[in-house]
mmCIF file of N, CA and C in Angstrom:
data_model
loop_
_atom_site.group_PDB
_atom_site.id
_atom_site.type_symbol
_atom_site.label_atom_id
_atom_site.label_comp_id
_atom_site.label_asym_id
_atom_site.label_seq_id
_atom_site.Cartn_x
_atom_site.Cartn_y
_atom_site.Cartn_z
ATOM 1 N N UNK A 365 -6.370 -0.742 -23.079
ATOM 2 C CA UNK A 365 -5.786 0.528 -22.710
ATOM 3 C C UNK A 365 -4.608 0.252 -21.778
ATOM 4 N N UNK A 366 -3.510 0.928 -22.023
ATOM 5 C CA UNK A 366 -2.344 0.701 -21.172
ATOM 6 C C UNK A 366 -2.541 1.377 -19.814
ATOM 7 N N UNK A 367 -1.764 0.946 -18.845
ATOM 8 C CA UNK A 367 -1.924 1.390 -17.464
ATOM 9 C C UNK A 367 -1.772 2.898 -17.285
ATOM 10 N N UNK A 368 -0.733 3.535 -17.835
ATOM 11 C CA UNK A 368 -0.607 4.985 -17.622
ATOM 12 C C UNK A 368 -1.802 5.774 -18.173
ATOM 13 N N UNK A 369 -2.330 5.364 -19.309
ATOM 14 C CA UNK A 369 -3.482 6.057 -19.889
ATOM 15 C C UNK A 369 -4.725 5.843 -19.035
ATOM 16 N N UNK A 370 -4.924 4.631 -18.532
ATOM 17 C CA UNK A 370 -6.072 4.357 -17.663
ATOM 18 C C UNK A 370 -5.971 5.164 -16.369
ATOM 19 N N UNK A 371 -4.764 5.261 -15.799
ATOM 20 C CA UNK A 371 -4.558 6.057 -14.589
ATOM 21 C C UNK A 371 -4.878 7.525 -14.866
ATOM 22 N N UNK A 372 -4.397 8.027 -15.994
ATOM 23 C CA UNK A 372 -4.625 9.426 -16.345
ATOM 24 C C UNK A 372 -6.111 9.717 -16.502
ATOM 25 N N UNK A 373 -6.823 8.848 -17.206
ATOM 26 C CA UNK A 373 -8.248 9.061 -17.447
ATOM 27 C C UNK A 373 -9.067 8.993 -16.159
ATOM 28 N N UNK A 374 -8.742 8.052 -15.307
ATOM 29 C CA UNK A 374 -9.472 7.961 -14.045
ATOM 30 C C UNK A 374 -9.275 9.205 -13.199
ATOM 31 N N UNK A 375 -8.076 9.757 -13.218
ATOM 32 C CA UNK A 375 -7.785 10.917 -12.387
ATOM 33 C C UNK A 375 -8.384 12.208 -12.941
ATOM 34 N N UNK A 376 -8.997 12.148 -14.122
ATOM 35 C CA UNK A 376 -9.719 13.310 -14.641
ATOM 36 C C UNK A 376 -11.039 13.522 -13.904
ATOM 37 N N UNK A 377 -11.536 12.469 -13.276
ATOM 38 C CA UNK A 377 -12.773 12.567 -12.500
ATOM 39 C C UNK A 377 -12.453 13.297 -11.197
ATOM 40 N N UNK A 378 -13.192 14.363 -10.868
ATOM 41 C CA UNK A 378 -12.918 15.095 -9.627
ATOM 42 C C UNK A 378 -13.011 14.179 -8.404
ATOM 43 N N UNK A 379 -12.015 14.274 -7.547
ATOM 44 C CA UNK A 379 -11.992 13.485 -6.321
ATOM 45 C C UNK A 379 -11.237 12.178 -6.441
ATOM 46 N N UNK A 380 -10.820 11.803 -7.637
ATOM 47 C CA UNK A 380 -10.056 10.568 -7.819
ATOM 48 C C UNK A 380 -8.598 10.931 -8.050
ATOM 49 N N UNK A 381 -7.754 10.448 -7.146
ATOM 50 C CA UNK A 381 -6.322 10.706 -7.238
ATOM 51 C C UNK A 381 -5.568 9.422 -7.552
ATOM 52 N N UNK A 382 -4.260 9.452 -7.420
ATOM 53 C CA UNK A 382 -3.442 8.271 -7.750
ATOM 54 C C UNK A 382 -3.761 7.049 -6.891
ATOM 55 N N UNK A 383 -4.054 7.269 -5.604
ATOM 56 C CA UNK A 383 -4.353 6.137 -4.719
ATOM 57 C C UNK A 383 -5.610 5.419 -5.185
ATOM 58 N N UNK A 384 -6.686 6.176 -5.396
ATOM 59 C CA UNK A 384 -7.963 5.579 -5.805
ATOM 60 C C UNK A 384 -7.856 4.944 -7.182
ATOM 61 N N UNK A 385 -7.179 5.618 -8.101
ATOM 62 C CA UNK A 385 -7.036 5.079 -9.456
ATOM 63 C C UNK A 385 -6.305 3.738 -9.435
ATOM 64 N N UNK A 386 -5.232 3.644 -8.656
ATOM 65 C CA UNK A 386 -4.484 2.386 -8.571
ATOM 66 C C UNK A 386 -5.338 1.287 -7.960
ATOM 67 N N UNK A 387 -6.075 1.611 -6.888
ATOM 68 C CA UNK A 387 -6.926 0.608 -6.247
ATOM 69 C C UNK A 387 -8.011 0.110 -7.201
ATOM 70 N N UNK A 388 -8.613 1.012 -7.959
ATOM 71 C CA UNK A 388 -9.662 0.631 -8.905
ATOM 72 C C UNK A 388 -9.090 -0.264 -9.997
ATOM 73 N N UNK A 389 -7.956 0.116 -10.555
ATOM 74 C CA UNK A 389 -7.371 -0.668 -11.649
ATOM 75 C C UNK A 389 -6.867 -2.028 -11.173
ATOM 76 N N UNK A 390 -6.456 -2.126 -9.926
ATOM 77 C CA UNK A 390 -6.050 -3.429 -9.389
ATOM 78 C C UNK A 390 -7.245 -4.372 -9.369
ATOM 79 N N UNK A 391 -8.385 -3.865 -8.929
ATOM 80 C CA UNK A 391 -9.576 -4.713 -8.790
ATOM 81 C C UNK A 391 -10.294 -4.941 -10.110
ATOM 82 N N UNK A 392 -10.494 -3.880 -10.872
ATOM 83 C CA UNK A 392 -11.315 -4.010 -12.076
ATOM 84 C C UNK A 392 -10.553 -4.592 -13.257
ATOM 85 N N UNK A 393 -9.305 -4.216 -13.408
ATOM 86 C CA UNK A 393 -8.537 -4.655 -14.575
ATOM 87 C C UNK A 393 -7.485 -5.701 -14.244
ATOM 88 N N UNK A 394 -7.274 -5.951 -12.984
ATOM 89 C CA UNK A 394 -6.230 -6.901 -12.600
ATOM 90 C C UNK A 394 -4.857 -6.401 -13.011
ATOM 91 N N UNK A 395 -4.664 -5.080 -12.985
ATOM 92 C CA UNK A 395 -3.408 -4.475 -13.426
ATOM 93 C C UNK A 395 -2.262 -4.905 -12.502
ATOM 94 N N UNK A 396 -1.317 -5.705 -13.005
ATOM 95 C CA UNK A 396 -0.262 -6.246 -12.147
ATOM 96 C C UNK A 396 0.776 -5.215 -11.710
ATOM 97 N N UNK A 397 0.804 -4.040 -12.359
ATOM 98 C CA UNK A 397 1.811 -3.045 -12.012
ATOM 99 C C UNK A 397 1.206 -1.810 -11.362
ATOM 100 N N UNK A 398 -0.099 -1.821 -11.089
ATOM 101 C CA UNK A 398 -0.768 -0.655 -10.497
ATOM 102 C C UNK A 398 -0.494 -0.618 -9.001
ATOM 103 N N UNK A 399 0.676 -0.155 -8.642
ATOM 104 C CA UNK A 399 1.084 -0.093 -7.240
ATOM 105 C C UNK A 399 0.473 1.130 -6.585
ATOM 106 N N UNK A 400 -0.083 0.962 -5.420
ATOM 107 C CA UNK A 400 -0.722 2.054 -4.698
ATOM 108 C C UNK A 400 0.331 2.919 -4.034
ATOM 109 N N UNK A 401 0.367 4.195 -4.421
ATOM 110 C CA UNK A 401 1.250 5.155 -3.753
ATOM 111 C C UNK A 401 0.370 6.103 -2.947
ATOM 112 N N UNK A 402 0.940 6.692 -1.938
ATOM 113 C CA UNK A 402 0.179 7.590 -1.075
ATOM 114 C C UNK A 402 -0.568 6.865 0.025
ATOM 115 N N UNK A 403 -0.300 5.583 0.184
ATOM 116 C CA UNK A 403 -0.948 4.805 1.232
ATOM 117 C C UNK A 403 -0.224 5.052 2.556
ATOM 118 N N UNK A 404 -0.956 5.031 3.639
ATOM 119 C CA UNK A 404 -0.370 5.322 4.943
ATOM 120 C C UNK A 404 0.567 4.211 5.425
ATOM 121 N N UNK A 405 0.192 2.950 5.234
ATOM 122 C CA UNK A 405 0.954 1.838 5.801
ATOM 123 C C UNK A 405 1.765 1.029 4.792
ATOM 124 N N UNK A 406 1.353 1.001 3.541
ATOM 125 C CA UNK A 406 1.989 0.110 2.555
ATOM 126 C C UNK A 406 3.501 0.303 2.438
ATOM 127 N N UNK A 407 4.016 1.532 2.250
ATOM 128 C CA UNK A 407 5.476 1.664 2.129
ATOM 129 C C UNK A 407 6.219 1.189 3.367
ATOM 130 N N UNK A 408 5.650 1.439 4.530
ATOM 131 C CA UNK A 408 6.291 1.000 5.769
ATOM 132 C C UNK A 408 6.359 -0.507 5.885
ATOM 133 N N UNK A 409 5.278 -1.182 5.518
ATOM 134 C CA UNK A 409 5.267 -2.650 5.581
ATOM 135 C C UNK A 409 6.223 -3.249 4.556
ATOM 136 N N UNK A 410 6.178 -2.752 3.321
ATOM 137 C CA UNK A 410 7.068 -3.269 2.274
ATOM 138 C C UNK A 410 8.523 -3.031 2.673
ATOM 139 N N UNK A 411 8.818 -1.827 3.128
ATOM 140 C CA UNK A 411 10.184 -1.499 3.530
ATOM 141 C C UNK A 411 10.668 -2.344 4.687
ATOM 142 N N UNK A 412 9.795 -2.593 5.662
ATOM 143 C CA UNK A 412 10.190 -3.389 6.815
ATOM 144 C C UNK A 412 10.494 -4.837 6.420
ATOM 145 N N UNK A 413 9.656 -5.407 5.561
ATOM 146 C CA UNK A 413 9.871 -6.799 5.156
ATOM 147 C C UNK A 413 11.154 -6.930 4.339
ATOM 148 N N UNK A 414 11.408 -5.985 3.432
ATOM 149 C CA UNK A 414 12.556 -6.118 2.542
ATOM 150 C C UNK A 414 13.871 -5.622 3.128
ATOM 151 N N UNK A 415 13.816 -4.676 4.075
ATOM 152 C CA UNK A 415 15.059 -4.115 4.602
ATOM 153 C C UNK A 415 15.196 -4.226 6.112
ATOM 154 N N UNK A 416 14.071 -4.414 6.816
ATOM 155 C CA UNK A 416 14.114 -4.437 8.274
ATOM 156 C C UNK A 416 14.082 -3.052 8.889
ATOM 157 N N UNK A 417 13.980 -2.010 8.066
ATOM 158 C CA UNK A 417 13.940 -0.637 8.568
ATOM 159 C C UNK A 417 12.504 -0.138 8.636
ATOM 160 N N UNK A 418 12.248 0.771 9.561
ATOM 161 C CA UNK A 418 10.929 1.383 9.717
ATOM 162 C C UNK A 418 10.885 2.726 8.997
ATOM 163 N N UNK A 419 9.659 3.172 8.726
ATOM 164 C CA UNK A 419 9.448 4.535 8.269
ATOM 165 C C UNK A 419 9.818 4.849 6.845
ATOM 166 N N UNK A 420 9.875 3.865 5.970
ATOM 167 C CA UNK A 420 10.170 4.155 4.577
ATOM 168 C C UNK A 420 8.961 4.789 3.908
ATOM 169 N N UNK A 421 9.198 5.590 2.890
ATOM 170 C CA UNK A 421 8.136 6.281 2.171
ATOM 171 C C UNK A 421 7.919 5.694 0.783
ATOM 172 N N UNK A 422 7.097 6.391 0.012
ATOM 173 C CA UNK A 422 6.768 5.929 -1.335
ATOM 174 C C UNK A 422 7.995 5.810 -2.227
ATOM 175 N N UNK A 423 8.886 6.795 -2.163
ATOM 176 C CA UNK A 423 10.064 6.786 -3.033
ATOM 177 C C UNK A 423 10.936 5.555 -2.763
ATOM 178 N N UNK A 424 11.154 5.267 -1.480
ATOM 179 C CA UNK A 424 11.968 4.091 -1.138
ATOM 180 C C UNK A 424 11.254 2.798 -1.536
ATOM 181 N N UNK A 425 9.923 2.753 -1.360
ATOM 182 C CA UNK A 425 9.167 1.562 -1.748
ATOM 183 C C UNK A 425 9.280 1.332 -3.248
ATOM 184 N N UNK A 426 9.134 2.389 -4.042
ATOM 185 C CA UNK A 426 9.245 2.254 -5.496
ATOM 186 C C UNK A 426 10.644 1.794 -5.895
ATOM 187 N N UNK A 427 11.650 2.284 -5.181
ATOM 188 C CA UNK A 427 13.024 1.871 -5.462
ATOM 189 C C UNK A 427 13.228 0.386 -5.138
ATOM 190 N N UNK A 428 12.671 -0.055 -4.003
ATOM 191 C CA UNK A 428 12.807 -1.469 -3.621
ATOM 192 C C UNK A 428 12.073 -2.399 -4.586
ATOM 193 N N UNK A 429 10.956 -1.932 -5.128
ATOM 194 C CA UNK A 429 10.162 -2.772 -6.026
ATOM 195 C C UNK A 429 10.534 -2.584 -7.494
ATOM 196 N N UNK A 430 11.537 -1.767 -7.785
ATOM 197 C CA UNK A 430 11.961 -1.525 -9.173
ATOM 198 C C UNK A 430 12.336 -2.810 -9.914
ATOM 199 N N UNK A 431 12.997 -3.781 -9.269
ATOM 200 C CA UNK A 431 13.314 -5.018 -10.007
ATOM 201 C C UNK A 431 12.074 -5.791 -10.472
ATOM 202 N N UNK A 432 10.929 -5.481 -9.894
ATOM 203 C CA UNK A 432 9.694 -6.179 -10.252
ATOM 204 C C UNK A 432 8.819 -5.343 -11.175
ATOM 205 N N UNK A 433 9.400 -4.383 -11.879
ATOM 206 C CA UNK A 433 8.636 -3.509 -12.774
ATOM 207 C C UNK A 433 7.780 -4.359 -13.712
ATOM 208 N N UNK A 434 6.544 -3.964 -13.834
ATOM 209 C CA UNK A 434 5.580 -4.728 -14.616
ATOM 210 C C UNK A 434 4.735 -5.643 -13.752
ATOM 211 N N UNK A 435 5.222 -5.942 -12.554
ATOM 212 C CA UNK A 435 4.524 -6.837 -11.627
ATOM 213 C C UNK A 435 4.583 -6.297 -10.196
ATOM 214 N N UNK A 436 4.734 -4.992 -10.031
ATOM 215 C CA UNK A 436 4.954 -4.421 -8.695
ATOM 216 C C UNK A 436 3.774 -4.625 -7.750
ATOM 217 N N UNK A 437 2.555 -4.527 -8.261
ATOM 218 C CA UNK A 437 1.399 -4.753 -7.375
ATOM 219 C C UNK A 437 1.380 -6.204 -6.911
ATOM 220 N N UNK A 438 1.634 -7.116 -7.807
ATOM 221 C CA UNK A 438 1.649 -8.534 -7.423
ATOM 222 C C UNK A 438 2.763 -8.809 -6.424
ATOM 223 N N UNK A 439 3.930 -8.215 -6.645
ATOM 224 C CA UNK A 439 5.044 -8.402 -5.707
ATOM 225 C C UNK A 439 4.678 -7.855 -4.329
ATOM 226 N N UNK A 440 4.034 -6.696 -4.302
ATOM 227 C CA UNK A 440 3.628 -6.106 -3.026
ATOM 228 C C UNK A 440 2.618 -6.999 -2.319
ATOM 229 N N UNK A 441 1.680 -7.557 -3.046
ATOM 230 C CA UNK A 441 0.685 -8.449 -2.437
ATOM 231 C C UNK A 441 1.360 -9.695 -1.854
ATOM 232 N N UNK A 442 2.311 -10.261 -2.570
ATOM 233 C CA UNK A 442 3.026 -11.437 -2.054
ATOM 234 C C UNK A 442 3.828 -11.086 -0.808
ATOM 235 N N UNK A 443 4.443 -9.907 -0.804
ATOM 236 C CA UNK A 443 5.200 -9.472 0.372
ATOM 237 C C UNK A 443 4.267 -9.314 1.565
ATOM 238 N N UNK A 444 3.082 -8.741 1.343
ATOM 239 C CA UNK A 444 2.134 -8.550 2.443
ATOM 240 C C UNK A 444 1.590 -9.876 2.965
ATOM 241 N N UNK A 445 1.569 -10.899 2.130
ATOM 242 C CA UNK A 445 1.095 -12.210 2.569
ATOM 243 C C UNK A 445 2.032 -12.868 3.578
ATOM 244 N N UNK A 446 3.261 -12.363 3.685
ATOM 245 C CA UNK A 446 4.182 -12.916 4.684
ATOM 246 C C UNK A 446 3.723 -12.571 6.091
ATOM 247 N N UNK A 447 2.865 -11.533 6.208
ATOM 248 C CA UNK A 447 2.343 -11.065 7.490
ATOM 249 C C UNK A 447 3.448 -10.683 8.460
ATOM 250 N N UNK A 448 4.583 -10.311 7.941
ATOM 251 C CA UNK A 448 5.694 -9.852 8.775
ATOM 252 C C UNK A 448 5.609 -8.331 8.849
ATOM 253 N N UNK A 449 4.901 -7.833 9.844
ATOM 254 C CA UNK A 449 4.729 -6.391 9.983
ATOM 255 C C UNK A 449 5.494 -5.909 11.207
ATOM 256 N N UNK A 450 5.876 -4.639 11.217
ATOM 257 C CA UNK A 450 6.612 -4.134 12.379
ATOM 258 C C UNK A 450 5.766 -4.206 13.641
ATOM 259 N N UNK A 451 6.416 -4.469 14.759
ATOM 260 C CA UNK A 451 5.690 -4.530 16.024
ATOM 261 C C UNK A 451 5.228 -3.127 16.408
ATOM 262 N N UNK A 452 4.208 -3.084 17.218
ATOM 263 C CA UNK A 452 3.694 -1.792 17.689
ATOM 264 C C UNK A 452 4.734 -1.126 18.570
ATOM 265 N N UNK A 453 4.741 0.183 18.518
ATOM 266 C CA UNK A 453 5.674 0.924 19.368
ATOM 267 C C UNK A 453 5.078 1.193 20.738
ATOM 268 N N UNK A 454 3.750 1.191 20.806
ATOM 269 C CA UNK A 454 3.065 1.428 22.069
ATOM 270 C C UNK A 454 1.965 0.392 22.223
ATOM 271 N N UNK A 455 1.614 0.069 23.460
ATOM 272 C CA UNK A 455 0.514 -0.890 23.648
ATOM 273 C C UNK A 455 -0.814 -0.260 23.230
ATOM 274 N N UNK A 456 -1.764 -1.100 22.936
ATOM 275 C CA UNK A 456 -3.097 -0.608 22.607
ATOM 276 C C UNK A 456 -3.699 0.102 23.808
ATOM 277 N N UNK A 457 -4.550 1.072 23.515
ATOM 278 C CA UNK A 457 -5.231 1.790 24.583
ATOM 279 C C UNK A 457 -6.213 0.832 25.263
ATOM 280 N N UNK A 458 -6.361 0.941 26.569
ATOM 281 C CA UNK A 458 -7.291 0.061 27.262
ATOM 282 C C UNK A 458 -8.727 0.358 26.825
ATOM 283 N N UNK A 459 -9.541 -0.683 26.790
ATOM 284 C CA UNK A 459 -10.934 -0.500 26.444
ATOM 285 C C UNK A 459 -11.675 0.140 27.598
ATOM 286 N N UNK A 460 -12.507 1.123 27.272
ATOM 287 C CA UNK A 460 -13.301 1.785 28.310
ATOM 288 C C UNK A 460 -14.637 1.081 28.465
ATOM 289 N N UNK A 461 -15.283 1.371 29.543
ATOM 290 C CA UNK A 461 -16.610 0.798 29.767
ATOM 291 C C UNK A 461 -17.635 1.697 29.090
ATOM 292 N N UNK A 462 -18.499 1.116 28.295
ATOM 293 C CA UNK A 462 -19.480 1.856 27.539
ATOM 294 C C UNK A 462 -20.530 2.520 28.440
ATOM 295 N N UNK A 463 -20.740 1.971 29.623
ATOM 296 C CA UNK A 463 -21.734 2.535 30.548
ATOM 297 C C UNK A 463 -21.330 3.931 31.016
ATOM 298 N N UNK A 464 -20.055 4.208 31.006
ATOM 299 C CA UNK A 464 -19.580 5.511 31.457
ATOM 300 C C UNK A 464 -19.851 6.619 30.431
ATOM 301 N N UNK A 465 -20.184 6.255 29.246
ATOM 302 C CA UNK A 465 -20.481 7.267 28.231
ATOM 303 C C UNK A 465 -21.832 7.797 28.490
#
């Protein structure tokens, strides 16, 4: 079954959207082009590694990965393996003492 048809069929199940369908097809079918859209951090990480800019969205991520059509999930995984993520904008919150709860 081709990727678009598998995505469509999975999303017929109530509660399964594009994010879940892509994640399932990546793991179960090894779909090399099943790129996860709607993820909170993925577009930002991909955009930062490829352009150095923060705050990119799904549309910009898809545009940046267009040259890798057919292998976009694999390209995204390789990009994430660089572990080059944007630095935090704020320090982590201090840990509280559990006894005070």
